Coordinates of C-alpha atoms in Angstrom, one line a residue:
Chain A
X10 CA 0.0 0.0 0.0
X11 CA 1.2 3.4 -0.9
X12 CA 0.4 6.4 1.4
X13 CA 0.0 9.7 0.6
X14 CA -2.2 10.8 3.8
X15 CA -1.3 14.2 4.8
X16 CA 0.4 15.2 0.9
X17 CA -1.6 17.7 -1.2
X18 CA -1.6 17.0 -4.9
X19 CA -2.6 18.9 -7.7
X20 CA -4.0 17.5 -11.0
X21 CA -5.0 19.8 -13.8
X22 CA -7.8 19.0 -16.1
X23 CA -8.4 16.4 -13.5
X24 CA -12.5 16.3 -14.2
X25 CA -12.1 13.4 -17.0
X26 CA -10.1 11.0 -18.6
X27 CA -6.1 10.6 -17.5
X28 CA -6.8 13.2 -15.4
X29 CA -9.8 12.1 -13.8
X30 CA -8.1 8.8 -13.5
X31 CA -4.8 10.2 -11.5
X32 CA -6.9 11.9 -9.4
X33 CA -8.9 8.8 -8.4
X34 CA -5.9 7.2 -7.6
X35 CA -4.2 9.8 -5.8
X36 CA -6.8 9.9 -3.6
X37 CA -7.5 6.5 -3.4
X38 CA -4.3 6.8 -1.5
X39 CA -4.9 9.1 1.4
X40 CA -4.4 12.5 -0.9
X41 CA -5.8 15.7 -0.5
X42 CA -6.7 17.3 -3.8
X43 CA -6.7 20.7 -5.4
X44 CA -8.7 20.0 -8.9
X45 CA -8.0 22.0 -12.0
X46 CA -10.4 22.0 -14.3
X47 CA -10.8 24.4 -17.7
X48 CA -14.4 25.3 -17.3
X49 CA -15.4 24.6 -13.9
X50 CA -19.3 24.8 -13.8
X51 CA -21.2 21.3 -13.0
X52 CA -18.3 19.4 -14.2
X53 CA -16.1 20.6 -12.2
X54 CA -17.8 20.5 -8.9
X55 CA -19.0 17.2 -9.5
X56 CA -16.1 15.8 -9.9
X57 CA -15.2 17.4 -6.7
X58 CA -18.0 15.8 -4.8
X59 CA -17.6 12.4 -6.4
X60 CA -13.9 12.4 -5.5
X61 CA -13.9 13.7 -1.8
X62 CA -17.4 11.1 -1.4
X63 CA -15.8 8.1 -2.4
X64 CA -12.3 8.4 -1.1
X65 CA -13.1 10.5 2.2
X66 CA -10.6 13.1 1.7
X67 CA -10.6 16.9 1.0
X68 CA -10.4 18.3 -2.7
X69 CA -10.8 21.4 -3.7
X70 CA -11.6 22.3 -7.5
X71 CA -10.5 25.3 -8.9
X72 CA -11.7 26.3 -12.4
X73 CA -9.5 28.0 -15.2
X74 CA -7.6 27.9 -18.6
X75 CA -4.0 26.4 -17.7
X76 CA -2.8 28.4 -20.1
X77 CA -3.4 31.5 -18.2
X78 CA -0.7 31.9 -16.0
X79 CA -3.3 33.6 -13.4
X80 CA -5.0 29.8 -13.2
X81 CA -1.3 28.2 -11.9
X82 CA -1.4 31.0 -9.8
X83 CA -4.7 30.4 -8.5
X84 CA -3.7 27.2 -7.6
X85 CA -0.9 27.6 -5.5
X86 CA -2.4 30.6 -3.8
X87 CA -5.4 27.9 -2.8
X88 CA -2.8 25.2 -2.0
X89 CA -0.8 27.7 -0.1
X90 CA -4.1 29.4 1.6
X91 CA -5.9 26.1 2.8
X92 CA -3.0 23.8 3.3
X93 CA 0.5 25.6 3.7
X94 CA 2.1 23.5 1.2
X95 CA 2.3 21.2 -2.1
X96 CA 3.8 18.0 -2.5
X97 CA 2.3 16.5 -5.9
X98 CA 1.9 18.5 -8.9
X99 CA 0.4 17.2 -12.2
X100 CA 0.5 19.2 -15.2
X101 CA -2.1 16.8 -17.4
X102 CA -4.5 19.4 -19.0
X103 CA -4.0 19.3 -22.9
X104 CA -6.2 19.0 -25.9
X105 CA -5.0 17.2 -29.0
X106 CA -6.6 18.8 -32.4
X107 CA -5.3 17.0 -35.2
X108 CA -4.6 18.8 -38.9
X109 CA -2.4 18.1 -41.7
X110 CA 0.3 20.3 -42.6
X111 CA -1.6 22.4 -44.9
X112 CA -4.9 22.8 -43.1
X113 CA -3.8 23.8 -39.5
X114 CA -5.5 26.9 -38.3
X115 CA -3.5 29.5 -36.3
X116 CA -6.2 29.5 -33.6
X117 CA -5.4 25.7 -32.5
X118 CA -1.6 26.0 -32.9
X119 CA -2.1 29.2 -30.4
X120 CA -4.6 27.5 -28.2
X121 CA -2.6 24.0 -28.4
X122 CA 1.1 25.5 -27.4
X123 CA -1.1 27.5 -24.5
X124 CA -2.9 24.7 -23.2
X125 CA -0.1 21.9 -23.5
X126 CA 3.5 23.9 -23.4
X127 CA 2.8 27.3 -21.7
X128 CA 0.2 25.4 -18.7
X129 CA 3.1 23.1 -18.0
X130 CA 5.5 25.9 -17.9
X131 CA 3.4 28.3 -15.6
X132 CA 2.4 25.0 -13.8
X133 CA 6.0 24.2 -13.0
X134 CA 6.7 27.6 -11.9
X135 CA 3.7 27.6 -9.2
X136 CA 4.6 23.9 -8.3
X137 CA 8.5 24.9 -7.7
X138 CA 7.9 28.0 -5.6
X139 CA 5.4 26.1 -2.6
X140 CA 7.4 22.7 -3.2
X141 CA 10.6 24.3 -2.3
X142 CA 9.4 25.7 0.9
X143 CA 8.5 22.3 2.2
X144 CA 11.4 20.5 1.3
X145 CA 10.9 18.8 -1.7
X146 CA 8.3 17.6 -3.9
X147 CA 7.3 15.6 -7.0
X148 CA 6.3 17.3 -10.6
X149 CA 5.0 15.2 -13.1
X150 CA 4.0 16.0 -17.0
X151 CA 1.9 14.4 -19.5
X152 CA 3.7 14.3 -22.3
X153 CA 3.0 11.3 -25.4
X154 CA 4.0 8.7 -27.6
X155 CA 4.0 11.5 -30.3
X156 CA 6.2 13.8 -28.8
X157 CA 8.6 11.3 -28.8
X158 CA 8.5 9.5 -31.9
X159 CA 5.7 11.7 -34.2
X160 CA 3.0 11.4 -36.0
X161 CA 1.3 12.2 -39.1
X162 CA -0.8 14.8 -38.9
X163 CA -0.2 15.7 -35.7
X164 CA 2.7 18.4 -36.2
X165 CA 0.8 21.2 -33.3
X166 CA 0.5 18.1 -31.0
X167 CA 3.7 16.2 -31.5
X168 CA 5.4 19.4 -31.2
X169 CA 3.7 20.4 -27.8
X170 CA 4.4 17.4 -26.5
X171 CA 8.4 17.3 -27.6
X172 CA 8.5 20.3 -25.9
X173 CA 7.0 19.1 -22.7
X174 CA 9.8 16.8 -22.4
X175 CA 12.4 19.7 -23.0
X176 CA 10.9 21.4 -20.0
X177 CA 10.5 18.0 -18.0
X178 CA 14.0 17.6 -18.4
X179 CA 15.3 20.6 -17.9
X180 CA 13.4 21.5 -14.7
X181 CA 14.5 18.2 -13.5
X182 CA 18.2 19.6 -13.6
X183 CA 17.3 22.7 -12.2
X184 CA 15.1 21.5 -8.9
X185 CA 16.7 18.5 -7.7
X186 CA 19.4 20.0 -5.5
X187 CA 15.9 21.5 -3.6
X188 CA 14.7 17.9 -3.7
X189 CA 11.6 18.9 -6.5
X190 CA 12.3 15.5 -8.9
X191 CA 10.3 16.4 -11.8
X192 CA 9.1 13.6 -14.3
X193 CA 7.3 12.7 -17.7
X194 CA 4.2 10.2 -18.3
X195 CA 4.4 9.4 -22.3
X196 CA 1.0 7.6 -22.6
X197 CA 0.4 5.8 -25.9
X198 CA -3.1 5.1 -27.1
X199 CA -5.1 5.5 -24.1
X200 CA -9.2 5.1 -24.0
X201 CA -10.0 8.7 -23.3
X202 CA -13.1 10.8 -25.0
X203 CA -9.9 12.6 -27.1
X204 CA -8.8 9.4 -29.0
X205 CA -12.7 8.2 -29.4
X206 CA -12.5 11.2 -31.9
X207 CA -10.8 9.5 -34.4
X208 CA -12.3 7.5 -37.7
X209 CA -12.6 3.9 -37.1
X210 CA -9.8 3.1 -39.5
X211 CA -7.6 5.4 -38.0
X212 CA -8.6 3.5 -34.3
X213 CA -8.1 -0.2 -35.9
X214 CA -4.6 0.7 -37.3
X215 CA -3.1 2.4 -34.1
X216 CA -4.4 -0.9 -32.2
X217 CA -2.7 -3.3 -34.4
X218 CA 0.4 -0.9 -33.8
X219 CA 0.5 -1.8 -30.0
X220 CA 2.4 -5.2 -28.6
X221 CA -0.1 -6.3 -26.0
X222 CA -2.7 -6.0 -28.8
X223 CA -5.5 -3.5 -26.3
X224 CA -5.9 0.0 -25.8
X225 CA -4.3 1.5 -22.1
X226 CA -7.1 2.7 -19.9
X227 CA -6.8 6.1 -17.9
X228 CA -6.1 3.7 -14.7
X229 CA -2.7 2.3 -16.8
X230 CA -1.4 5.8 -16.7
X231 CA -2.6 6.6 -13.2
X232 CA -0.5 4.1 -11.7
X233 CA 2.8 5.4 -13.5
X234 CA 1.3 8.5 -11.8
X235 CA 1.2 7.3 -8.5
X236 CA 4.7 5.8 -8.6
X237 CA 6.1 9.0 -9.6
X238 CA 4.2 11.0 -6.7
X239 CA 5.4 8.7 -4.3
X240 CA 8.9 7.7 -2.4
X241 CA 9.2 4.9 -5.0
X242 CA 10.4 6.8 -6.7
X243 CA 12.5 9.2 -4.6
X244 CA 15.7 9.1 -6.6
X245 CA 14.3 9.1 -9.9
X246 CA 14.0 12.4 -11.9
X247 CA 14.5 13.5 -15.4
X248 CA 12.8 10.7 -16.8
X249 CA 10.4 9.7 -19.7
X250 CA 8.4 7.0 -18.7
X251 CA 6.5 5.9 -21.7
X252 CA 3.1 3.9 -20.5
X253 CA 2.1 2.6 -24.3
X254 CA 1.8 -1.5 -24.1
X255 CA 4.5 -1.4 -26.4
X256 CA 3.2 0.7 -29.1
X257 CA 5.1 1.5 -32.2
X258 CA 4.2 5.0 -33.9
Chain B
X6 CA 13.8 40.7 6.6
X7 CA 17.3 41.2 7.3
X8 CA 17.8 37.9 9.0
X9 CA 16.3 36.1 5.9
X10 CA 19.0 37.8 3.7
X11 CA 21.8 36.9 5.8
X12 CA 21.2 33.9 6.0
X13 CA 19.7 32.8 2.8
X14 CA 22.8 34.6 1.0
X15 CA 24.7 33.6 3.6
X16 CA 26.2 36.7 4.1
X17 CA 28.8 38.3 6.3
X18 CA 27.6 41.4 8.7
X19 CA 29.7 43.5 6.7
X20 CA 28.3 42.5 3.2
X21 CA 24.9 43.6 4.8
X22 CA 23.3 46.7 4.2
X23 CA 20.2 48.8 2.7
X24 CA 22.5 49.3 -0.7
X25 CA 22.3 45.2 -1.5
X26 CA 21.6 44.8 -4.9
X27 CA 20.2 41.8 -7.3
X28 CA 23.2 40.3 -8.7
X29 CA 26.0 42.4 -7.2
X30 CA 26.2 39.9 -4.2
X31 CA 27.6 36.6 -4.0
X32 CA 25.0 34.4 -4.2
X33 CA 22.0 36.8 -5.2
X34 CA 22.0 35.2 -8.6
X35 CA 18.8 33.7 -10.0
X36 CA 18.9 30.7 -7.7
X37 CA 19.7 32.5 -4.5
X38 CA 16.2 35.2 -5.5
X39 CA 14.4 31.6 -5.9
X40 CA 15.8 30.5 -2.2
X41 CA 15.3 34.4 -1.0
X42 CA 11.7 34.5 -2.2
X43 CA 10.8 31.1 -0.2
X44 CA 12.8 32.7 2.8
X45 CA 10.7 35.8 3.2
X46 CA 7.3 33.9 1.8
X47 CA 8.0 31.6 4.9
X48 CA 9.3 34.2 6.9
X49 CA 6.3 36.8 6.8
X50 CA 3.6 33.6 6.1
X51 CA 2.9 34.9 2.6
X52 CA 2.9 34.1 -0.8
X53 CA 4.5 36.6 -3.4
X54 CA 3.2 37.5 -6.8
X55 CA 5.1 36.6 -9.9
X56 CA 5.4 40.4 -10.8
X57 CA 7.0 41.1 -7.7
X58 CA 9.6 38.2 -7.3
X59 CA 10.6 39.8 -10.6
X60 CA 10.6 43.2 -9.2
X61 CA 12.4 42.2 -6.4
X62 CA 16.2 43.8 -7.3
X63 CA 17.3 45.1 -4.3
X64 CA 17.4 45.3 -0.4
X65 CA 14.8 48.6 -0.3
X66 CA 12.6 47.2 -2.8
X67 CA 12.4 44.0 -1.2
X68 CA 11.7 45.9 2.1
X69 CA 8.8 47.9 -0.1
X70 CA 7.4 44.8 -1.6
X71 CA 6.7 42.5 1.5
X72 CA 5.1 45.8 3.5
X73 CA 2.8 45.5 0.8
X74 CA 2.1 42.3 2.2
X75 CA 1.6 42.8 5.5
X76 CA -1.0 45.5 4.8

């Protein structure tokens, strides 16, 4: 059994999916949450309720863009305001809007390197500041299989993601000597409302593309989450851990 | 607030004064302002904006920012 009773841990875009997922299990553990979610409302405090109801522990949601660097800042000033500190910090928001070359609108490479490079960036800045003062702490960033190895028609996404790792790695050099270890989660092709976009064909031909021959489920990365917020892995930072059943892209 | 520089910067009662400025002391560099900012954020039980961290280039100012604070 893991414990995290008594660590606070923030998940961003935590209402559904991966996020959702990491924050069951984090809790499921014993910790309290501070929920990010993009457009708060119903969603949002639902999730909330659900949460804190089945796992008996607080969470508090706070809604926002992650892309705004007031919504990290939000964050921490609530993580910093109800419990004096932050041990767990994961930057998971993203959105994944796929175009070829020629047809990709400026609005979704703008709202794509917000969302999934600048919210990780700002995130990592909040997480750093409160994690410092209590000793230490654990960052951990979603990037993919395709910022690692590309994709077709994914150029905005792949890209976003490579650079999630740049900033994974190089935040990991910068924090450890204050004991932050900062990490990356590549998923591969996960069961999430964002890949139950795609055509049928385009589904069939990533399955057959995977070793162990099934789509990950949100609770597959939510593990590889857990063992990153917690001492098992206490000297391990700088790392891309890619949770993908042996995918090939 | 001067106790958090001295000892954050680790600095010498002679090094010490009003007149310290970002970068013109051993070990005010970027790290030490990270390690200064969580010094005087746990000193004075607050938590500073981004704008001011970034303000933050000298002893007085430092001194101006965290009144603000305390308000």
């Amino acid at each position: 059994m893991i414990d995290l009773s008594g660590k606070v841990a923030v998940v961003t875009g935590g209402t559904r999916g991966i996020g959702r997922a990491i924050a069951e299990t984090l809790a499921g553990q014993g910790a309290t949450l501070i929920l990010n979610g993009r457009h708060g409302g119903e969603a949002l405090d639902r999730a909330v309720e659900e949460i804190a109801g089945t796992h008996s522990v607080p969470v508090v949601g706070v809604a926002g863009d992650i892309g705004l660097p007031e919504t990290s800042a939000e964050i921490a000033r609530q993580a910093f305001a109800r419990f004096k500190k932050l041990d767990v910090y994961v930057n998971n928001a993203g959105v994944l809007m796929d175009s070829l070359i020629g047809m990709i609108p400026p609005d979704s490479v703008d709202q794509t390197l917000d969302i999934n490079v600048k919210g990780v960036i700002y995130g990592t800045q909040a997480a750093a500041r409160l994690m410092q003062r209590g000793g230490g702490g654990s960052i951990i960033n979603l990037t993919s299989i395709i910022g690692r190895f590309g994709n077709e028609g994914q150029l905005v996404y792949g890209a976003s993601k490579a650079a999630v790792i740049g900033a994974t790695l190089s935040a990991a050099k910068e924090l450890a000597s204050r004991n932050i270890r900062v990490n990356a989660i590549a998923p591969g092709f996960i069961d999430t409302d964002m890949v139950r976009q795609l055509p049928d064909d385009k589904f069939q031909q990533r399955l057959a593309s995977i070793a162990m021959k099934r789509i990950g489920t949100p609770a597959d990365v939510a593990r590889a989450a857990l063992f990153f917020a917690s001492d098992l892995s206490s000297y391990v930072t700088g790392q891309v851990l890619g949770v993908d059943g042996g995918m090939l892209v | 607030m001067g106790k958090v520089f001295k000892e954050t910067l680790s600095l010498d009662p002679a090094q010490f004064g009003d007149s310290l400025v970002y970068n013109e002391v051993e070990g005010w560099d970027s790290v030490g302002h990270m390690m200064l900012v969580a010094g005087l954020e746990q000193e004075f039980d607050c938590m500073l904006e981004m704008d001011d961290i970034l303000d933050m280039s000298s002893y007085q100012k430092a001194v101006e920012i965290v009144r603000r604070y305390g308000e």
